[in-house]
Short mmCIF file of C-alpha atoms and ligand atoms in Angstrom, two decimals:
data_model
loop_
_atom_site.label_atom_id
_atom_site.label_comp_id
_atom_site.label_asym_id
_atom_site.label_seq_id
_atom_site.Cartn_x
_atom_site.Cartn_y
_atom_site.Cartn_z
CA MET A 1 9.94 13.53 23.70
CA SER A 2 6.52 15.46 24.07
CA GLY A 3 3.28 15.62 22.15
CA GLY A 4 4.24 13.91 18.93
CA SER A 5 2.34 11.24 17.05
CA VAL A 6 2.33 7.54 17.65
CA VAL A 7 1.60 5.07 14.88
CA ALA A 8 0.07 1.75 15.61
CA LEU A 9 -0.16 -1.21 13.30
CA ALA A 10 -3.30 -3.04 14.07
CA GLY A 11 -5.27 -6.22 13.35
CA GLY A 12 -8.65 -6.94 14.97
CA VAL A 13 -9.57 -7.82 18.60
CA GLY A 14 -6.15 -7.88 20.25
CA ALA A 15 -5.23 -4.66 18.83
CA ALA A 16 -8.49 -3.00 19.58
CA ARG A 17 -8.10 -4.09 23.37
CA PHE A 18 -4.54 -2.53 23.42
CA LEU A 19 -5.61 0.62 21.61
CA ASN A 20 -8.47 1.08 24.00
CA GLY A 21 -5.85 1.34 26.79
CA LEU A 22 -3.54 3.45 24.82
CA THR A 23 -6.25 6.17 24.11
CA HIS A 24 -6.49 6.38 27.93
CA VAL A 25 -2.93 7.02 28.37
CA LEU A 26 -2.14 9.29 25.25
CA ALA A 27 -4.41 11.97 23.63
CA PRO A 28 -6.38 10.00 21.00
CA GLU A 29 -5.53 12.71 18.48
CA ARG A 30 -1.87 11.72 18.58
CA ILE A 31 -2.67 8.25 17.57
CA PHE A 32 -2.48 7.11 13.96
CA ILE A 33 -3.77 3.62 13.50
CA ILE A 34 -2.80 1.71 10.29
CA GLY A 35 -5.50 -1.11 9.98
CA ASN A 36 -5.22 -4.55 8.19
CA THR A 37 -7.73 -4.85 5.33
CA ALA A 38 -6.68 -8.08 3.82
CA ASP A 39 -9.48 -9.92 5.66
CA ASP A 40 -12.02 -7.67 4.12
CA ALA A 41 -14.72 -9.63 2.26
CA GLU A 42 -17.84 -9.26 0.12
CA ILE A 43 -20.78 -10.51 2.25
CA HIS A 44 -24.19 -10.47 0.80
CA GLY A 45 -22.98 -7.90 -1.88
CA LEU A 46 -21.58 -5.61 1.16
CA HIS A 47 -18.01 -4.62 1.65
CA VAL A 48 -17.15 -5.72 5.06
CA SER A 49 -13.93 -4.49 6.75
CA PRO A 50 -13.80 -6.44 10.02
CA ASP A 51 -10.51 -5.24 11.54
CA LEU A 52 -11.25 -1.45 10.74
CA ASP A 53 -14.66 -1.84 12.09
CA THR A 54 -13.46 -3.78 15.26
CA VAL A 55 -10.99 -1.04 16.16
CA THR A 56 -13.57 1.68 15.34
CA TYR A 57 -16.41 0.15 17.35
CA THR A 58 -13.92 -0.42 20.32
CA LEU A 59 -12.61 2.98 20.45
CA ALA A 60 -16.20 4.37 19.86
CA GLY A 61 -17.19 2.46 23.08
CA LEU A 62 -19.82 0.46 21.05
CA ALA A 63 -18.05 -3.08 20.80
CA ASP A 64 -19.39 -6.17 22.04
CA SER A 65 -16.58 -6.78 24.50
CA LYS A 66 -17.25 -10.53 24.91
CA ARG A 67 -17.10 -11.35 21.24
CA GLY A 68 -14.60 -8.76 20.44
CA TRP A 69 -16.26 -7.88 17.09
CA GLY A 70 -19.60 -6.38 16.24
CA ILE A 71 -21.74 -4.03 18.15
CA ARG A 72 -22.97 -4.62 21.69
CA GLY A 73 -26.69 -5.11 21.91
CA ASP A 74 -27.05 -5.77 18.18
CA SER A 75 -29.84 -8.04 16.75
CA PHE A 76 -29.63 -10.35 13.83
CA ARG A 77 -33.07 -10.14 12.33
CA CYS A 78 -31.95 -9.40 8.82
CA LEU A 79 -29.52 -12.35 9.04
CA GLU A 80 -32.48 -14.63 10.28
CA ALA A 81 -34.59 -13.45 7.34
CA LEU A 82 -31.77 -14.20 4.84
CA GLY A 83 -31.53 -17.62 6.41
CA ARG A 84 -35.16 -18.31 5.70
CA LEU A 85 -34.25 -17.49 2.08
CA ARG A 86 -31.64 -20.41 2.19
CA THR A 87 -28.73 -17.88 2.02
CA GLU A 88 -25.58 -18.94 3.84
CA ILE A 89 -25.49 -17.13 7.05
CA TRP A 90 -22.26 -18.43 8.66
CA PHE A 91 -20.93 -14.79 8.82
CA GLN A 92 -22.82 -13.07 11.56
CA LEU A 93 -23.74 -9.51 10.52
CA GLY A 94 -25.68 -7.68 13.12
CA ASP A 95 -28.45 -5.21 12.14
CA TRP A 96 -26.70 -2.06 13.33
CA ASP A 97 -23.44 -3.50 11.89
CA LEU A 98 -24.99 -3.78 8.60
CA ALA A 99 -25.56 -0.03 8.46
CA THR A 100 -21.83 0.38 8.46
CA HIS A 101 -21.40 -1.97 5.58
CA LEU A 102 -24.26 -0.41 3.54
CA HIS A 103 -22.66 2.99 3.87
CA ARG A 104 -19.34 1.75 3.01
CA THR A 105 -20.47 -0.27 -0.13
CA GLU A 106 -22.47 2.73 -1.26
CA ARG A 107 -19.71 5.20 -0.96
CA LEU A 108 -17.29 2.72 -2.69
CA ARG A 109 -19.67 2.52 -5.59
CA GLN A 110 -19.81 6.15 -5.72
CA GLY A 111 -16.07 6.16 -6.23
CA ALA A 112 -14.92 7.22 -2.73
CA ARG A 113 -11.65 5.81 -1.23
CA LEU A 114 -11.72 3.39 1.68
CA THR A 115 -9.46 5.93 3.57
CA ASP A 116 -12.04 8.69 3.20
CA ILE A 117 -14.98 6.36 4.00
CA THR A 118 -13.16 5.15 7.17
CA ALA A 119 -12.62 8.82 8.15
CA GLU A 120 -16.20 9.48 7.76
CA ILE A 121 -17.35 6.46 9.80
CA THR A 122 -15.09 7.15 12.68
CA ALA A 123 -15.95 10.93 12.81
CA ALA A 124 -19.55 9.98 12.76
CA LEU A 125 -18.93 7.54 15.69
CA GLY A 126 -17.02 9.99 17.70
CA VAL A 127 -13.59 8.29 17.43
CA ARG A 128 -10.88 10.85 18.00
CA ALA A 129 -7.82 8.61 17.08
CA GLN A 130 -7.19 8.43 13.22
CA ILE A 131 -8.01 5.11 11.67
CA VAL A 132 -6.61 4.54 8.15
CA PRO A 133 -6.54 1.39 6.11
CA MET A 134 -3.15 0.08 5.13
CA SER A 135 -4.09 0.51 1.32
CA ASP A 136 -6.95 1.76 -0.77
CA ASP A 137 -6.16 -1.05 -3.22
CA ARG A 138 -7.72 -4.62 -2.97
CA ILE A 139 -5.64 -6.96 -0.94
CA ARG A 140 -6.92 -10.34 0.07
CA THR A 141 -5.47 -12.94 2.37
CA ARG A 142 -5.45 -16.43 0.96
CA ILE A 143 -4.74 -19.48 3.29
CA CYS A 144 -3.01 -22.43 1.58
CA THR A 145 -3.99 -25.70 3.29
CA PRO A 146 -3.24 -29.30 2.40
CA THR A 147 -6.56 -29.58 0.63
CA GLY A 148 -6.41 -26.28 -1.31
CA GLU A 149 -6.52 -22.54 -0.99
CA LEU A 150 -9.17 -20.78 0.96
CA GLU A 151 -10.51 -17.17 1.10
CA PHE A 152 -9.64 -15.74 4.63
CA GLN A 153 -13.14 -15.50 6.18
CA THR A 154 -13.96 -19.09 4.90
CA TYR A 155 -10.88 -20.29 6.68
CA PHE A 156 -11.42 -18.23 9.74
CA VAL A 157 -15.27 -18.10 10.46
CA LYS A 158 -16.93 -20.94 8.32
CA ARG A 159 -14.09 -23.40 9.00
CA ARG A 160 -13.33 -22.13 12.49
CA ALA A 161 -9.66 -21.81 11.64
CA ARG A 162 -9.17 -25.73 11.97
CA ASP A 163 -7.31 -26.29 8.78
CA LYS A 164 -3.59 -26.88 8.68
CA VAL A 165 -1.97 -23.88 7.32
CA VAL A 166 0.79 -24.45 4.82
CA SER A 167 1.40 -20.92 3.91
CA VAL A 168 -0.36 -17.58 3.67
CA HIS A 169 -0.20 -15.00 0.86
CA PHE A 170 -1.72 -11.73 0.28
CA GLU A 171 -3.29 -11.43 -3.20
CA GLY A 172 -2.56 -7.87 -4.70
CA ALA A 173 0.02 -6.80 -2.15
CA SER A 174 2.88 -6.62 -4.31
CA GLU A 175 0.96 -4.13 -6.73
CA ALA A 176 -0.66 -2.27 -3.88
CA THR A 177 0.50 1.16 -2.58
CA PRO A 178 0.03 2.31 0.90
CA ALA A 179 -3.02 4.55 1.62
CA ARG A 180 -2.39 8.30 1.65
CA GLY A 181 -0.58 9.46 4.71
CA VAL A 182 0.57 6.03 5.73
CA ILE A 183 4.27 6.45 4.82
CA GLU A 184 4.43 10.01 6.00
CA ALA A 185 2.93 8.96 9.40
CA ILE A 186 5.51 6.28 9.95
CA ALA A 187 8.43 8.81 8.94
CA GLY A 188 7.11 11.53 11.18
CA ALA A 189 6.21 9.39 14.15
CA ASP A 190 7.83 9.66 17.60
CA ALA A 191 7.12 6.04 18.17
CA ILE A 192 5.50 2.95 16.28
CA ILE A 193 3.66 0.19 17.95
CA LEU A 194 2.88 -3.16 16.63
CA CYS A 195 -0.21 -4.20 18.51
CA PRO A 196 -0.61 -7.73 19.85
CA SER A 197 -1.98 -8.90 16.62
CA ASN A 198 -1.44 -12.27 14.72
CA PRO A 199 1.89 -11.75 12.85
CA PHE A 200 0.80 -13.71 9.75
CA ILE A 201 -2.77 -12.66 9.07
CA SER A 202 -3.03 -9.26 10.78
CA ILE A 203 0.49 -7.55 10.84
CA GLY A 204 1.92 -9.71 7.89
CA PRO A 205 -0.55 -8.08 5.34
CA ILE A 206 0.35 -4.59 6.44
CA LEU A 207 4.09 -5.34 6.06
CA ALA A 208 3.48 -6.72 2.68
CA VAL A 209 2.41 -3.49 1.32
CA ARG A 210 5.13 -1.86 -0.81
CA GLY A 211 7.18 0.56 1.17
CA ILE A 212 5.77 -0.10 4.69
CA ARG A 213 8.36 -2.55 5.97
CA GLU A 214 11.24 -0.42 4.52
CA ALA A 215 9.76 2.77 6.06
CA LEU A 216 9.74 0.97 9.49
CA GLN A 217 13.34 -0.22 9.03
CA TYR A 218 14.17 3.55 8.80
CA LYS A 219 12.68 4.06 12.15
CA ARG A 220 14.01 0.90 13.86
CA ASN A 221 15.06 2.48 17.08
CA ARG A 222 11.57 3.93 17.47
CA VAL A 223 9.57 0.68 16.93
CA VAL A 224 8.16 -1.50 19.63
CA ALA A 225 6.19 -4.83 19.29
CA ILE A 226 3.85 -6.53 21.71
CA SER A 227 3.80 -10.36 21.58
CA PRO A 228 0.45 -11.75 20.81
CA ILE A 229 1.64 -15.14 22.18
CA VAL A 230 1.69 -15.79 25.91
CA GLY A 231 2.87 -19.07 27.40
CA GLY A 232 2.76 -20.76 24.00
CA ARG A 233 -0.78 -19.73 23.30
CA ALA A 234 -2.40 -16.86 21.39
CA LEU A 235 -4.09 -14.22 23.40
CA LYS A 236 -6.92 -14.44 20.77
CA GLY A 237 -7.28 -16.35 17.54
CA PRO A 238 -5.33 -18.96 15.70
CA ALA A 239 -1.69 -17.55 15.77
CA ALA A 240 -0.29 -20.51 17.87
CA HIS A 241 -2.10 -23.14 15.78
CA MET A 242 -0.81 -21.49 12.57
CA MET A 243 2.73 -21.36 13.89
CA LYS A 244 2.64 -25.00 14.64
CA SER A 245 1.28 -25.90 11.30
CA MET A 246 3.98 -23.78 9.71
CA ARG A 247 6.62 -25.89 11.77
CA LEU A 248 7.39 -22.86 14.01
CA ARG A 249 7.37 -22.97 17.80
CA PRO A 250 4.44 -21.15 19.33
CA ALA A 251 6.61 -18.93 21.31
CA ALA A 252 6.96 -15.22 21.71
CA VAL A 253 10.63 -15.30 20.75
CA GLU A 254 9.59 -16.68 17.41
CA VAL A 255 7.30 -13.78 16.88
CA ALA A 256 10.23 -11.54 17.76
CA ARG A 257 12.26 -13.28 15.10
CA LEU A 258 9.72 -12.35 12.27
CA TYR A 259 10.35 -8.68 13.22
CA ALA A 260 13.98 -8.43 13.94
CA ASP A 261 14.88 -6.38 10.97
CA PHE A 262 12.69 -3.44 11.98
CA VAL A 263 11.68 -3.78 15.71
CA ASN A 264 13.96 -2.44 18.47
CA MET A 265 11.83 -3.44 21.56
CA PHE A 266 9.82 -6.44 22.24
CA VAL A 267 7.24 -6.72 24.91
CA LEU A 268 6.61 -10.21 26.26
CA ASP A 269 4.57 -11.54 29.09
CA GLU A 270 5.76 -12.43 32.60
CA ALA A 271 4.99 -16.03 31.75
CA ASP A 272 7.66 -15.97 29.06
CA GLN A 273 10.33 -14.14 31.10
CA LYS A 274 12.76 -16.79 30.26
CA GLN A 275 12.74 -15.99 26.60
CA ALA A 276 13.90 -12.39 27.22
CA VAL A 277 17.50 -13.46 26.77
CA LEU A 278 16.75 -14.99 23.47
CA VAL A 279 14.87 -11.82 22.46
CA GLU A 280 18.10 -9.89 23.36
CA LYS A 281 20.14 -12.21 21.16
CA LEU A 282 17.97 -11.17 18.23
CA GLY A 283 19.19 -7.63 18.85
CA MET A 284 16.01 -6.31 20.48
CA ARG A 285 15.46 -4.91 23.90
CA PRO A 286 13.08 -7.16 25.81
CA ILE A 287 10.34 -5.54 28.04
CA VAL A 288 8.71 -8.10 30.36
CA THR A 289 5.19 -7.18 31.78
CA ASN A 290 1.69 -8.57 32.16
CA THR A 291 0.29 -8.54 28.60
CA ILE A 292 -3.12 -10.31 29.31
CA MET A 293 -5.77 -7.42 29.07
CA ARG A 294 -8.93 -8.59 30.87
CA SER A 295 -9.96 -5.20 32.41
CA LEU A 296 -9.50 -1.58 31.30
CA ARG A 297 -7.02 -1.31 34.14
CA GLU A 298 -4.84 -4.00 32.59
CA LYS A 299 -5.04 -2.36 29.18
CA LYS A 300 -4.22 1.06 30.42
CA SER A 301 -1.32 -0.57 32.52
CA LEU A 302 0.16 -2.35 29.46
CA ALA A 303 -0.23 0.87 27.43
CA ARG A 304 1.74 2.76 30.09
CA VAL A 305 4.61 0.27 30.08
CA VAL A 306 4.91 0.77 26.29
CA VAL A 307 4.68 4.38 26.39
CA ARG A 308 7.31 4.52 29.18
CA ALA A 309 9.71 2.25 27.18
CA LEU A 310 9.30 4.57 24.28
CA GLU A 311 10.18 7.45 26.45
CA ILE A 312 7.36 9.50 25.03
CA ASP A 313 5.36 11.92 27.32
CA ALA A 314 1.94 10.79 28.14
N1 FO1 B 401 -15.92 -13.66 13.62
C1 FO1 B 401 -16.42 -14.87 13.82
O1 FO1 B 401 -15.72 -15.72 14.45
N2 FO1 B 401 -17.71 -15.13 13.44
C2 FO1 B 401 -18.38 -14.27 12.79
O2 FO1 B 401 -19.59 -14.63 12.46
C3 FO1 B 401 -17.89 -12.89 12.57
C4 FO1 B 401 -18.73 -11.96 11.98
C5 FO1 B 401 -18.15 -10.66 11.79
C6 FO1 B 401 -18.90 -9.51 11.43
C7 FO1 B 401 -18.39 -8.22 11.27
C8 FO1 B 401 -17.04 -8.15 11.66
O3 FO1 B 401 -16.54 -6.82 11.50
C9 FO1 B 401 -16.25 -9.20 12.24
C10 FO1 B 401 -16.88 -10.47 12.33
N3 FO1 B 401 -15.94 -11.45 12.79
C11 FO1 B 401 -16.60 -12.73 12.93
C12 FO1 B 401 -14.68 -11.13 13.25
C13 FO1 B 401 -13.66 -11.45 11.97
O4 FO1 B 401 -13.99 -12.46 11.20
C14 FO1 B 401 -12.27 -11.47 12.46
O5 FO1 B 401 -12.14 -10.93 13.71
C15 FO1 B 401 -11.21 -10.82 11.69
O6 FO1 B 401 -11.52 -11.10 10.33
C16 FO1 B 401 -9.85 -11.46 12.07
O7 FO1 B 401 -9.13 -10.41 12.80
#
């Protein structure tokens, strides 16, 4: 198959790393990225969209590669000043990063859609792939812990994802509609890739938006997922810890099981080679390769394996 579009479902840092490799293997204009917005938050009165920004900054070549989020070389002088005013500053917003949130908040106040604002930001930063929020409607991840329910960033950043997770739900998801172009992009795609993102808090909210999972089921033979779990540990973030506290084995095959109704191919790391047969039993084609992306070379190499498995022309 040649020259068609590829849709990617993306969370934050893990997805951004993979997409960085993919944009070196396929023309970025062919890539349509559906980003998670359920961990968006109002911070100091500003609308922050961490996952959209992480992917945007990464593809713009601006990301702080060590942290994974925020802008490389940013300063935190505004945050320091807020701290002097005794404001809570556990969520680190850099000075340059703040410009993105100021712009987004102002445009939302004017009545613009998040989809259009994201297109403005990506265009201004020179990103050639299309990045689209899963929905323009408000959807928020809520984490249920034994001691009560937490707003996502409180769980993730303030409390360092240490709480036991009983369940996760997405406030507003059942009434939300996908953003303009999302269903059409899936329906018309040559291939759909689930990036190596947390299945509960990154991919889960995208699948919870009405119509998206069904649209993927129609395209099942063109859908590939990349495991975010390697050797029983998450590539990044709390996925393994969450799985354990929800009484699931932190294993790649357990992630595959969550996707079995709409994923045809499942990429797992060489360290998990033994699980390939279990993935096959779930009705998926296992693809075993190195999924750890330390360098651009490794990112490109993983992207190439995925593109080859999908039989799309680079
Ligand atoms: N993650 C942290 O662990 N600590 C932070 O202070 C933090 C600030 C932050 C600011 C802007 C942004 O776009 C992302 C930021 N993140 C921070 C990452 C973010 O919380 C998570 O990566 C996602 O929400 C989960 O994918």
